[in-house]
Coordinates of C-alpha atoms (C1' of nucleotides) in Angstrom, one line a residue:
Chain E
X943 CA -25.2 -4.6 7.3
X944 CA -25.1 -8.1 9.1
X945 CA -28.8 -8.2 9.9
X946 CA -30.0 -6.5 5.8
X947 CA -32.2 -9.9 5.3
X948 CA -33.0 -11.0 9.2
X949 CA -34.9 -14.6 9.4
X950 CA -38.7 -13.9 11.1
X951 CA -37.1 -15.6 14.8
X952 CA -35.1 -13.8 16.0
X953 CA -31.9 -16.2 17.2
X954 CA -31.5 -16.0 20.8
X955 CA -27.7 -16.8 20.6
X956 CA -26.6 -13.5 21.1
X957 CA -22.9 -13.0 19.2
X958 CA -20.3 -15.1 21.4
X959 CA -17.1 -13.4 22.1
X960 CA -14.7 -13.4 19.0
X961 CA -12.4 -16.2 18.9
X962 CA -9.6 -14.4 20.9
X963 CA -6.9 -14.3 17.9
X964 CA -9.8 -11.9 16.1
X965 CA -8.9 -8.6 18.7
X966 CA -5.3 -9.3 18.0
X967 CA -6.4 -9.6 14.3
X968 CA -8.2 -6.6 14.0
X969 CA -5.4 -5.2 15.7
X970 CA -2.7 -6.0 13.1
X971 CA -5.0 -4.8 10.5
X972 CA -5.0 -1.4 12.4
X973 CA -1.3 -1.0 12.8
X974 CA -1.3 -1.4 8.9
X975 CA -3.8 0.8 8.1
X976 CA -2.1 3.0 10.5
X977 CA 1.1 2.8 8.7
X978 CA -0.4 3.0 4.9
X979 CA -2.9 5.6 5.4
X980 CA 0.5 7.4 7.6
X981 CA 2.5 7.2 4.2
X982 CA 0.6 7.2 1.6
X983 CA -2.6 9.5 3.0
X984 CA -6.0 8.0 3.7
X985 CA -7.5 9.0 0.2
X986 CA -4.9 7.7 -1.4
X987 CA -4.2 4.6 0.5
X988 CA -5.6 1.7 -0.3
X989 CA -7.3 -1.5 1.1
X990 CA -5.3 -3.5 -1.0
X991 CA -2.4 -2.3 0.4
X992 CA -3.5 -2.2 4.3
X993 CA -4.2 -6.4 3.6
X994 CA -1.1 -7.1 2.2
X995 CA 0.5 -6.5 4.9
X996 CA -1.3 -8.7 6.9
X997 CA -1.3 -11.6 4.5
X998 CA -5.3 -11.5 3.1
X999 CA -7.1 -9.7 0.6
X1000 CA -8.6 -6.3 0.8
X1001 CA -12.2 -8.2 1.1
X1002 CA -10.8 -9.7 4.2
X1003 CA -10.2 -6.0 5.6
X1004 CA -13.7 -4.9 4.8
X1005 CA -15.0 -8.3 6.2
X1006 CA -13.6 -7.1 9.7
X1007 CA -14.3 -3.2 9.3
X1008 CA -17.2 -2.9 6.6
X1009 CA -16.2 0.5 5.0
X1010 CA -12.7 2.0 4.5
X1011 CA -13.8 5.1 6.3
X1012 CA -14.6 2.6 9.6
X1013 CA -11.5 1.3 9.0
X1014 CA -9.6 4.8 9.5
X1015 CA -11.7 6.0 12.4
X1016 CA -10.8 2.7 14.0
X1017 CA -7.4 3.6 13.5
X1018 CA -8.0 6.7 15.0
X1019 CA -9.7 5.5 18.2
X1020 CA -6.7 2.8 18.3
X1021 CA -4.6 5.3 18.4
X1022 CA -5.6 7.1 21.0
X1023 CA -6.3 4.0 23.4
X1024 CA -2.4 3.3 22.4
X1025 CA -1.5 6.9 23.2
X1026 CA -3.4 6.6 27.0
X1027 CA -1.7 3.1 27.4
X1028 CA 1.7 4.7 27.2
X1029 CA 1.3 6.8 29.6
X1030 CA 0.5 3.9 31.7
X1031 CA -2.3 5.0 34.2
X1032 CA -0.7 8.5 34.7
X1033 CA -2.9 11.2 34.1
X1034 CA -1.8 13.2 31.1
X1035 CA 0.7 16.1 33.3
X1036 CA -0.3 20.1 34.1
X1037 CA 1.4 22.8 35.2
X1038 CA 4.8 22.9 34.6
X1039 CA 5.3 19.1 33.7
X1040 CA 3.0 19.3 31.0
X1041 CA 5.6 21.7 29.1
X1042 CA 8.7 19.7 30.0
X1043 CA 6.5 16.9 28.4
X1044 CA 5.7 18.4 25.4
X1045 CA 9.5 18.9 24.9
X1046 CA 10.4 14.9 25.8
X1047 CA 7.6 14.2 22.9
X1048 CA 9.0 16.3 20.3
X1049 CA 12.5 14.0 21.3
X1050 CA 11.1 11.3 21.0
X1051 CA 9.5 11.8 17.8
X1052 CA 12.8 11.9 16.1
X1053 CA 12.9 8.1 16.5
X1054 CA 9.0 7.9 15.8
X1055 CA 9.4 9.4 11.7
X1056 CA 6.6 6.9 10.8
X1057 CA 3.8 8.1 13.3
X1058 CA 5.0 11.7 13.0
X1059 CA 4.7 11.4 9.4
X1060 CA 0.9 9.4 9.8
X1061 CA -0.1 12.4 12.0
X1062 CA 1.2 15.3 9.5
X1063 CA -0.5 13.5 6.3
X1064 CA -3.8 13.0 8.1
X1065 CA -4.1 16.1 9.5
X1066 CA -2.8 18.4 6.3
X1067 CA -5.4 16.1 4.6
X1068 CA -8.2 16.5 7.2
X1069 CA -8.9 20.2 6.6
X1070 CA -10.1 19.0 2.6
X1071 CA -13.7 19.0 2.2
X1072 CA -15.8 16.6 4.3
X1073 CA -12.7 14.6 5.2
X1074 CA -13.7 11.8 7.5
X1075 CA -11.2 12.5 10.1
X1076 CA -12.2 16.0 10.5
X1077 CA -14.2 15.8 13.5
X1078 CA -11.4 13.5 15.0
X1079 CA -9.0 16.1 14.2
X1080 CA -10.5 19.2 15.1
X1081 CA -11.3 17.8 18.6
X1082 CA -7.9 16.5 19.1
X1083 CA -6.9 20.4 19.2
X1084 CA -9.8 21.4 20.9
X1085 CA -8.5 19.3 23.9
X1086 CA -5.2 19.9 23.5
X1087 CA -5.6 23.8 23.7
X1088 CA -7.9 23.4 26.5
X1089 CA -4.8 21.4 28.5
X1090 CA -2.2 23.6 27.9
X1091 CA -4.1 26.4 28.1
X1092 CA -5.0 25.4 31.8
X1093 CA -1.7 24.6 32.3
X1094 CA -0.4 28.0 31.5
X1095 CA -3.0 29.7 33.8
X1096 CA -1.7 27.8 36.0
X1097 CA 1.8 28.0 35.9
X1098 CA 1.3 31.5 36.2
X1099 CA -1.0 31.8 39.0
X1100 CA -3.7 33.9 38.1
X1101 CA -1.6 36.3 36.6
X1102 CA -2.0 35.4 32.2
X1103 CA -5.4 36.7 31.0
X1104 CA -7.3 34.1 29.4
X1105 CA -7.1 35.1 25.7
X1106 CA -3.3 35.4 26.2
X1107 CA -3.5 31.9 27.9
X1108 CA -5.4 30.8 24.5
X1109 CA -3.1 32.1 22.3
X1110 CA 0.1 30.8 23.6
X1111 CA -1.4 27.3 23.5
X1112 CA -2.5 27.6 20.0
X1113 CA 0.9 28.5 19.5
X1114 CA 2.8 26.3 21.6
X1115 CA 0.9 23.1 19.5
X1116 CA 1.0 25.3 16.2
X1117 CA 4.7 25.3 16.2
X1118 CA 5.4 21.7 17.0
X1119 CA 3.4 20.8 14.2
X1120 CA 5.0 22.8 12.0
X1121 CA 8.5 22.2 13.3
X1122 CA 7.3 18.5 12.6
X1123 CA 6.6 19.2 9.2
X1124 CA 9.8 20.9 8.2
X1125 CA 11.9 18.0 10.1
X1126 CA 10.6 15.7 7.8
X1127 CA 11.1 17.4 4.7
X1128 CA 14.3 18.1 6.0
X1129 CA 16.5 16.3 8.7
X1130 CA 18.8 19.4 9.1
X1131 CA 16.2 21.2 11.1
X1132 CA 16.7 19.9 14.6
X1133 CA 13.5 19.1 16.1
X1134 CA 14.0 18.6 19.6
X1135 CA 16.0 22.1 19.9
X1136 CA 13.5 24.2 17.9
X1137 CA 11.0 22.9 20.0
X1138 CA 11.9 23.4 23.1
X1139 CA 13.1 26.5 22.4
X1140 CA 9.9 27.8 20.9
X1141 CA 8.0 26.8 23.8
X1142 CA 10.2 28.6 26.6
X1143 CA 9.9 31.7 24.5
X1144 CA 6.3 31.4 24.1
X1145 CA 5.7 30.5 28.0
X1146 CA 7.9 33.2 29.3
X1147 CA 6.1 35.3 26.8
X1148 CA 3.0 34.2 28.0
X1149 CA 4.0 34.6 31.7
X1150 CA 5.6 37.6 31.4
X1151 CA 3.1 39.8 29.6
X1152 CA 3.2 42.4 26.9
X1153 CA 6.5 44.4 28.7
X1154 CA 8.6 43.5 25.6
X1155 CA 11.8 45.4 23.9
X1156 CA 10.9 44.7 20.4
X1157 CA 7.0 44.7 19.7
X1158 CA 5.7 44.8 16.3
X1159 CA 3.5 46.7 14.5
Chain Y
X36 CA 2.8 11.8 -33.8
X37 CA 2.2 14.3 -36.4
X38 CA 5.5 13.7 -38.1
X39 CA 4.6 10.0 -38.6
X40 CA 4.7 10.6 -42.2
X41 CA 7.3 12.9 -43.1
X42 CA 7.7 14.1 -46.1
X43 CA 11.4 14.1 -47.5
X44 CA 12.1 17.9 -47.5
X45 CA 12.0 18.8 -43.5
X46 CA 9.9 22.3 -43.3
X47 CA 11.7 25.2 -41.8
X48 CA 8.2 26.4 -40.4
X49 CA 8.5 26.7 -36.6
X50 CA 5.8 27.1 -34.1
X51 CA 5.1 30.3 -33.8
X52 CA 4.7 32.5 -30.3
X53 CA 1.2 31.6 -28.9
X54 CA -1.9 33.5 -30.1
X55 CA -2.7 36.2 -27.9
X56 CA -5.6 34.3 -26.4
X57 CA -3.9 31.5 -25.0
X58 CA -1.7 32.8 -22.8
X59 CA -4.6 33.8 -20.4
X60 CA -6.4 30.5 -21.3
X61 CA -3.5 28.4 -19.6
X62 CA -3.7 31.2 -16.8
X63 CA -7.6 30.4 -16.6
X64 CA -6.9 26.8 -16.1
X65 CA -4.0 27.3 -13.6
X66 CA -5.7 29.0 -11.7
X67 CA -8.9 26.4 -12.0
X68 CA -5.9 24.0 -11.0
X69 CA -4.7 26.2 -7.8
X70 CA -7.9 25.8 -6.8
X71 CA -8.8 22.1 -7.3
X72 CA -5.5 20.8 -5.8
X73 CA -5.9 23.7 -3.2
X74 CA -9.4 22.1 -1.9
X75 CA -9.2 18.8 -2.5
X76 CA -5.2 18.1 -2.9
X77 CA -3.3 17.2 -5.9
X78 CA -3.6 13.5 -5.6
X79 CA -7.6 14.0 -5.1
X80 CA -8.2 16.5 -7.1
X81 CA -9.1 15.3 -10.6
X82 CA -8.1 16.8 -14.3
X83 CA -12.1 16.6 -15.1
X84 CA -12.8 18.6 -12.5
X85 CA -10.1 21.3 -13.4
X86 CA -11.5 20.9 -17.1
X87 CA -14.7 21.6 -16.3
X88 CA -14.3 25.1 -14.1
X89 CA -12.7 26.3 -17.4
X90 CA -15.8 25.1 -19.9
X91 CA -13.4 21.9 -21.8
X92 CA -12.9 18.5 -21.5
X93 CA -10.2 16.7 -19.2
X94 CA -8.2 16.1 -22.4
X95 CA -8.6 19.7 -23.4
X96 CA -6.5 20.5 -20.2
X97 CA -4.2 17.8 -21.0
X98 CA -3.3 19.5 -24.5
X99 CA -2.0 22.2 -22.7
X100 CA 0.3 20.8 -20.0
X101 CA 0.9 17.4 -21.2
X102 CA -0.1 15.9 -17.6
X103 CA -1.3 15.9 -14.6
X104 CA 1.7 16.3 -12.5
X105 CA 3.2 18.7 -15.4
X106 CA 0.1 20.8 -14.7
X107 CA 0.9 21.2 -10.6
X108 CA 4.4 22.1 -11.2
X109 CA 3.3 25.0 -13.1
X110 CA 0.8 25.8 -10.9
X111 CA 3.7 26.1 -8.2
X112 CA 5.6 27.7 -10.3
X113 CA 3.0 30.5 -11.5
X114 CA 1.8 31.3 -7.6
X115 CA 5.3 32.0 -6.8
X116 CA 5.4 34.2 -10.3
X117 CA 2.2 36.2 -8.6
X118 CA 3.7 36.0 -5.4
X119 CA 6.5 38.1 -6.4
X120 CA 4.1 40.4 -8.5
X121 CA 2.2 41.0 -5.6
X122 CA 5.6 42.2 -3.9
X123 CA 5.2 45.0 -6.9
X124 CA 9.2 45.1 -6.9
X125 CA 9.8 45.6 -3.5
X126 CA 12.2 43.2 -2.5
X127 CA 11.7 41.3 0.5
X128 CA 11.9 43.4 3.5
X129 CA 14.8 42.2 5.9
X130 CA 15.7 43.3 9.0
X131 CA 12.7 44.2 11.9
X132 CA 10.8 45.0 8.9
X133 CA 10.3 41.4 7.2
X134 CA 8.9 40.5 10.8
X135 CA 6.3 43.4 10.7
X136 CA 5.9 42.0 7.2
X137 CA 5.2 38.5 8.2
X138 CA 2.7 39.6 10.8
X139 CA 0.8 41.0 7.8
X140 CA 0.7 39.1 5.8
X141 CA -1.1 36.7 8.9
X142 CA -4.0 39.4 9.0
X143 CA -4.3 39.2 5.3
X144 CA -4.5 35.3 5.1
X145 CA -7.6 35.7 7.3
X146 CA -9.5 36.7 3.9
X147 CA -7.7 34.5 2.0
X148 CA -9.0 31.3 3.2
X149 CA -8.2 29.3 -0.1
X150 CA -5.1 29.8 -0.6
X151 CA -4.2 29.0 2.9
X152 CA -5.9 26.1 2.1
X153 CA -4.2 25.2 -0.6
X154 CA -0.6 25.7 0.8
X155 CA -1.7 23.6 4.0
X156 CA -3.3 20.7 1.8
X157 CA -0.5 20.8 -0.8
X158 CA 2.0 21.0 2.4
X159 CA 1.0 17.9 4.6
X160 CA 0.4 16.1 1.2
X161 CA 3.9 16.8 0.0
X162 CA 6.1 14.7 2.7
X163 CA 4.4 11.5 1.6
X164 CA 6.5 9.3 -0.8
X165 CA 7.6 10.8 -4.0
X166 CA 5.2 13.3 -4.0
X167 CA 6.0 15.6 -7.1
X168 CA 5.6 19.0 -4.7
X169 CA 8.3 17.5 -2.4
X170 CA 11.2 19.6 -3.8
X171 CA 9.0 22.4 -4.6
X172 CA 7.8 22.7 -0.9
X173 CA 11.1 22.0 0.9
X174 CA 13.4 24.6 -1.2
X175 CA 10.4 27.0 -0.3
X176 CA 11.3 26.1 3.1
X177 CA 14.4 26.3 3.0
X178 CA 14.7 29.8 1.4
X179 CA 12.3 31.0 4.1
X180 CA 14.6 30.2 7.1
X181 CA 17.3 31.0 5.2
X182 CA 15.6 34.6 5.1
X183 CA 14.1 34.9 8.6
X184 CA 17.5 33.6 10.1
X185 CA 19.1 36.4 8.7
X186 CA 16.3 39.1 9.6
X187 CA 17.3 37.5 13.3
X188 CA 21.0 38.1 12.8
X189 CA 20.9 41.4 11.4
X190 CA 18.5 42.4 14.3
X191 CA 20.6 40.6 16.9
X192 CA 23.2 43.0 15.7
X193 CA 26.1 40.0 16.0
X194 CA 25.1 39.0 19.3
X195 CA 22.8 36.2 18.4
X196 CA 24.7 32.7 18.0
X197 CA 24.0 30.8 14.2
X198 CA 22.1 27.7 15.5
X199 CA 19.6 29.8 18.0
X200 CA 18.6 32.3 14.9
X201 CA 18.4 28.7 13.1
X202 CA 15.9 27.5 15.5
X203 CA 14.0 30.6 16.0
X204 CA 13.3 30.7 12.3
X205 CA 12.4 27.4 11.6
X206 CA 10.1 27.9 15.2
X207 CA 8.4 30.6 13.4
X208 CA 7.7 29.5 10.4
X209 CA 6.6 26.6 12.1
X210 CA 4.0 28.9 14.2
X211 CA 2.6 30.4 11.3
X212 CA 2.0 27.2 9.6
X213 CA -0.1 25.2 12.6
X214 CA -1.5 28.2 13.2
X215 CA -3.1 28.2 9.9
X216 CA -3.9 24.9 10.1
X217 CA -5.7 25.2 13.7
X218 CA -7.6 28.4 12.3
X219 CA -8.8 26.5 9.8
X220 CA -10.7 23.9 11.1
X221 CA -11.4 26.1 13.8
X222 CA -12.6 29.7 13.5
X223 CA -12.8 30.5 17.0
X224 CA -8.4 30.5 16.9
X225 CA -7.6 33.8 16.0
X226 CA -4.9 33.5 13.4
X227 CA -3.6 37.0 13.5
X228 CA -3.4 37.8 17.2
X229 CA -1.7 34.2 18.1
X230 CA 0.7 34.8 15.3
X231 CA 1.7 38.3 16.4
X232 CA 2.0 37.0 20.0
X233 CA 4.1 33.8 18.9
X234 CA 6.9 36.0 16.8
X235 CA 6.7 38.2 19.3
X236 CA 7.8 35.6 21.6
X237 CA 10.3 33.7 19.8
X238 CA 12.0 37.0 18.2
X239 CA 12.4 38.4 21.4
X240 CA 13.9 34.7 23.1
X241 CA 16.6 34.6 20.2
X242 CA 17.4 38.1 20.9
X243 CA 17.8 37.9 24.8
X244 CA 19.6 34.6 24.6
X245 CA 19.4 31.8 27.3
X246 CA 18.6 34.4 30.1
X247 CA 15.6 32.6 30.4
X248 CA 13.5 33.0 34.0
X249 CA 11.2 29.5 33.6
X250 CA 13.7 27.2 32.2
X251 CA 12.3 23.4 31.1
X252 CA 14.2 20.1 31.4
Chain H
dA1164 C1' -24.2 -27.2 13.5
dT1165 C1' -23.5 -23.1 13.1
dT1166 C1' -20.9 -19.1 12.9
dC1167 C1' -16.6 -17.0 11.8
dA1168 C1' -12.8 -15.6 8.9
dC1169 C1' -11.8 -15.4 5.3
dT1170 C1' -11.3 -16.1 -0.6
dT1171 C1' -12.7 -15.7 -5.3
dA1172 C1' -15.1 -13.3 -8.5
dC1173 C1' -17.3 -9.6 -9.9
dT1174 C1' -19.5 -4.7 -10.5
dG1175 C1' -19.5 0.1 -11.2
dA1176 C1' -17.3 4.3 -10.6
dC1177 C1' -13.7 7.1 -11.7
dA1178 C1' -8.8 8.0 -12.8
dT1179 C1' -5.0 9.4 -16.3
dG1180 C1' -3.5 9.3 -20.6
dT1181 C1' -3.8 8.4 -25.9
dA1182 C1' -5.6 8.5 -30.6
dA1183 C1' -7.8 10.5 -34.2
dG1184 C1' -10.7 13.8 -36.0
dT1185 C1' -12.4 18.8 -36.7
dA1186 C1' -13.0 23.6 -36.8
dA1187 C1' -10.8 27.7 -36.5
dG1188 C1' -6.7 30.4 -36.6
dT1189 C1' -2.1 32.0 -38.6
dT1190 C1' 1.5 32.4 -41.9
dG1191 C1' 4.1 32.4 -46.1
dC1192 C1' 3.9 32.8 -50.9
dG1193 C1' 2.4 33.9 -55.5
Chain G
dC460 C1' -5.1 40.1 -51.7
dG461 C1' -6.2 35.2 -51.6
dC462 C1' -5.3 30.7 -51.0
dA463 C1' -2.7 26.7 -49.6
dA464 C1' 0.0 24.8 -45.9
dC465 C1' 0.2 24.3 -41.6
dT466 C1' -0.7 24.9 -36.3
dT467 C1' -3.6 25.3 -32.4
dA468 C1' -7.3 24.2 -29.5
dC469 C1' -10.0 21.6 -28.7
dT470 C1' -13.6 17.1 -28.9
dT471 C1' -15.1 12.3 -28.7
dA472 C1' -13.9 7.8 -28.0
dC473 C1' -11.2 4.5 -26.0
dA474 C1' -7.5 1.9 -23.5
dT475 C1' -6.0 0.8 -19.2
dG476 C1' -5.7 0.7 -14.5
dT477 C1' -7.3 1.2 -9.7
dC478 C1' -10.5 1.7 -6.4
dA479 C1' -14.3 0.5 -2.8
dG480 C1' -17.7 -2.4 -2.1
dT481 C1' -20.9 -6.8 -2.7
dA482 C1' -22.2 -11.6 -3.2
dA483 C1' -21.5 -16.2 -2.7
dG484 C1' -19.0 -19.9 -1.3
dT485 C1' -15.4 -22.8 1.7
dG486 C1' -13.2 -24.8 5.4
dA487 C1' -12.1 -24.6 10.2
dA488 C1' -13.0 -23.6 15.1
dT489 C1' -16.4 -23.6 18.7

DNA sequence: ATTCACTTACTGACATGTAAGTAAGTTGCG
DNA sequence: CGCAACTTACTTACATGTCAGTAAGTGAAT
């Protein structure tokens, strides 16, 4: 969009580096779009709101980000860079540790309602038609599956068939999710219990095979 | 509006029942509206575009609910009305039966893409502020667990405390829900199996207690 | 001196809701 | 029955608001 009507030379100043309060800038504006498309939905959130909170006009927000949609898969990509920072350098857990943090997420969500909340919006929304974050989404769970589905193989040494392996981990992120979703419609649903208890039962489940008492249908 | 001029003498004349005809016209454009909101969300979707599955104008639709949001609440409240007419008078199984039941209704769901859909939009979309399916969605919720809790008790035969069949309900309602959402933007999840598998799981958990071999945290 | 980070001002698209009019149906009454 | 009185089911037109995005300008930092 910057270079729609070049001049014939070609400048040779290539772009200096952005004045360094822009990144830190750009990064407010993301936290804020982070926060309005969290509450309000990315259709229905607007630019005007996202600049607001930073003190300049919704112009000012497409000056940085050009489009809205750039805007939200910055937020996305943000998000995730934020998400590897906590984790400070450690690689994301397997085996066992990867379930035991699963459960120390779903606790500390309880005091996260705003990013829970941003995540459940988004992704409810995502599954609309031609929903920008869809891609974003979709592979979020792709690779997320994939982990824990390793994880469990692993855990159990051989022993979980694959497809078995695949459909505890859709089940292991399908009902923190949906825990999630009920927790904020409702406080009385207690998120961290639930949780962990869903996922022991799916694991041992998982790692136990198909000798249940009570199978169904 | 139409009584801006009255005359003197109030007429007795009430409004009569409907005509025959429009009884299924408003059924035509709820379900035009279950779809819309379904696809694209409530907030998203657009009266026009409701309208316009249904052959009238935006304003035609208007004439018969009064508004837009009036217009979701009935469509809420005629799904559940063919909800229980599916049911065909049976009441809700309880006991091992409404989990059988639940399973089944998973496979079904698998050719019912829309409507899953359309609860999964119209659920994520509900927990942003004031939403007008908020209370709609939560008592839904709410009766659910209320429901699966007690299947759990009545199964556990006594044994199983209050606050684990708690959990285990709202873990499997949660299940079904991700899942949903998972298979949606991803085909290659298999809805039915993982569902069956994740019940499985959790039923069983609740009913064994803590006796669990691979305990976390 | 130029580029950056904005602002102001505006456009066009689209939203819900309202007003007023019309054609067709229904009902009560003589 | 037949017609007048009235309601229903719309339509078109409009009021009003909100939205994303664009264009042009300004002042400050580099």
């Amino acid at each position: 969009m910057d270079d729609a009507v070049p001049p014939a030379a070609a400048p040779q100043r290539r772009a200096r580096q952005p004045r360094q309060a822009t990144t830190e800038r750009r990064a407010e504006i993301l936290r804020a779009a982070a926060h309005t498309f969290g509450s309000k939905g990315y259709k229905n959130g607007s630019l005007a709101e996202v600049a607001e909170q930073v003190g300049i006009t919704h112009a000012g927000v497409l000056h940085h980000f050009g489009s809205k949609e750039q805007l939200l898969v910055e937020v996305l990509e943000f998000r995730d860079k934020e998400d590897v920072r906590d984790l400070e350098g450690q690689h994301i857990p397997d085996g066992i540790e990867l379930f035991q943090h699963l459960v120390r997420t779903a606790r500390m969500n309880v005091d996260r309602r705003g990013i829970v909340q941003g995540y459940t919006v988004l992704t409810g929304e995502s599954v609309t038609e031609d929903h920008p974050a869809r891609g974003w989404v979709t592979n979020r769970f792709t690779v997320l599956r994939g982990e824990i589905q390793a994880a469990i193989m692993e855990v159990g040494g051989g022993d979980v068939p694959q497809d078995v392996a695949a459909q505890a981990a859709s089940a292991i992120i399908g009902v923190m999710d949906g825990l999630q979703v009920q927790w904020l419609l409702d406080d009385s649903v207690d998120l961290p219990a639930a949780t962990k208890f869903a996922i022991e039962a799916i694991l041992t489940a998982a790692l136990l095979g198909t000798g249940r008492p009570h199978p169904l249908v």
